Amino acid sequence: MVNINQGFLQLQNNYLFSEVAKRVENYQKEYPNKKIIRLGIGDVTLPIPEVITNAIKKAADEMSQKESFRGYGPEQGYAFLKEKIVVYDYQARGIDFNTDEVFVSDGAKCDVGNILDLFDRENCVAITDPVYPVYLDTNIMAGRSEKQGNIVFMKAVKENKFQPLPEELEKHVDIIYLCSPNNPTGVAMKKKVLEKWIEYAQKENSIILYDAAYEAYIEGEGVVHSIYEIDGAKKVAIEFKSFSKTAGFTGLRCAYTIIPKELEVNGVKLNELWKRRMATKFNGVSYVVQRGAEAVYTKEGQKVIRQNIEYYKENARVIKKGLEEAGYEVYGGENAPYIWLKTPDHIKSWDFLDMLLEKANVVGTPGVGFGKNGEGYFRLTAFGDREETKMAIKRIKELGV
Ligand code: MLT
């Protein structure tokens, strides 16, 4: 008899963003003429800069010529891209990596899920609440659960400035997920807090899975761009980065993961295991897309992606300021493209979604979808079109709080 993976039966019926999309679709079917503004899923709206699409076109042309055609590429990514990553994203910050510590992939979401292949099911993972749902769902799929005691939640609430500390843990954990700047709260973890987590991991022989997909949105002091800016991190942390929110690659697909050679568990290098896993289960990101990602590191590429990031950051300011003027309690939005707001009058998150959809025709993401501590909160993204973002805030203001 076939037995299915019971973990799948423990999952919530729908992935959060699919559930939101379903409600919006139903509403739109009923009211086809309503102009809905979507600030729900964190998907970019600005087109890919031409310097990138030109590189992709050139690479596509190469594929049509016998002399320059390429078949299977290296599963871990082409050297031309990994060299740029090492130089621009790390050496520029005083961090040294070899290219074989960089693994190019088709998304940080895939990598944070797939990385669980490397760990024993008995390992206990710590996840914040609220959290990017992928961390939780992939662990449930891998057979872990809160009931069995191998998933532990750490409160990320306003009382701890949405930055849980190791001393708040009730038991030892083996794997710790940290996302900074955070999805969904939009809060970037202070360097001092991250240092405490590194100390914890060193002391407890734990591993930190550090999701830095929104790193490009950081501004100001006291926050690191890479976990490896902190001494000792190479021995305890894996870092996930993405071109999606940095260079608009949500539809192109390209990301990378850093697994330092120094990172060992019981004498085994995780770098070697991941390499083995990638070679077996992954065919690599397409050549043309990697050429596009390479163009991100040209002078022109850096200039235009910075302009795009600034555009989204300005959206975040518009949302934050507008909501504050309207009397909302608002978090995030400074170092991140997400604004985390408290719903007025303790309205439940999903009710607030429905209310906003019906009365303002604005879509966001219900906080409780990210965990029970997200109940009574709501997330808006800054990735929308500027005029639509302004319109959304105007409509929300008009509702009154
Ligand atoms: C989100 O809205 O949280 C993002 O789309 C997450 C992701 O990049 O998968």
mmCIF file of N, CA and C and ligand atoms in Angstrom, residues 17 41-42 109 132 183 214 245 338 379, ligand 1:
data_model
loop_
_atom_site.group_PDB
_atom_site.id
_atom_site.type_symbol
_atom_site.label_atom_id
_atom_site.label_comp_id
_atom_site.label_asym_id
_atom_site.label_seq_id
_atom_site.Cartn_x
_atom_site.Cartn_y
_atom_site.Cartn_z
ATOM 1 N N PHE A 17 -0.880 33.169 -0.093
ATOM 2 C CA PHE A 17 -1.108 34.108 -1.196
ATOM 3 C C PHE A 17 -2.126 33.569 -2.206
ATOM 4 N N ILE A 41 0.562 40.352 -2.462
ATOM 5 C CA ILE A 41 1.807 39.594 -2.632
ATOM 6 C C ILE A 41 2.949 40.549 -3.010
ATOM 7 N N GLY A 42 4.111 40.253 -2.477
ATOM 8 C CA GLY A 42 5.259 41.130 -2.730
ATOM 9 C C GLY A 42 5.866 40.870 -4.088
ATOM 10 N N LYS A 109 13.108 31.225 -2.191
ATOM 11 C CA LYS A 109 12.015 30.406 -1.652
ATOM 12 C C LYS A 109 12.334 28.924 -1.824
ATOM 13 N N TYR A 132 7.391 34.276 7.291
ATOM 14 C CA TYR A 132 7.187 33.969 5.867
ATOM 15 C C TYR A 132 6.729 32.505 5.817
ATOM 16 N N ASN A 183 10.259 39.769 6.380
ATOM 17 C CA ASN A 183 8.970 39.542 5.753
ATOM 18 C C ASN A 183 8.200 38.695 6.773
ATOM 19 N N TYR A 214 15.724 40.762 1.168
ATOM 20 C CA TYR A 214 15.344 42.186 1.082
ATOM 21 C C TYR A 214 16.481 43.115 1.496
ATOM 22 N N LYS A 245 13.745 40.800 -5.655
ATOM 23 C CA LYS A 245 13.303 42.088 -5.125
ATOM 24 C C LYS A 245 14.383 43.150 -5.294
ATOM 25 N N TYR A 338 7.999 46.256 2.996
ATOM 26 C CA TYR A 338 6.747 45.832 3.624
ATOM 27 C C TYR A 338 6.364 46.759 4.774
ATOM 28 N N ARG A 379 -0.475 43.329 6.206
ATOM 29 C CA ARG A 379 0.751 43.728 5.502
ATOM 30 C C ARG A 379 0.428 44.369 4.157
HETATM 31 C C1 MLT B 1 5.632 37.789 -0.306
HETATM 32 O O1 MLT B 1 4.667 38.444 -0.704
HETATM 33 O O2 MLT B 1 5.799 37.502 0.883
HETATM 34 C C2 MLT B 1 6.630 37.393 -1.331
HETATM 35 O O3 MLT B 1 6.085 37.315 -2.573
HETATM 36 C C3 MLT B 1 7.343 36.235 -0.908
HETATM 37 C C4 MLT B 1 8.151 35.573 -1.942
HETATM 38 O O4 MLT B 1 9.059 36.196 -2.500
HETATM 39 O O5 MLT B 1 7.914 34.401 -2.180
#
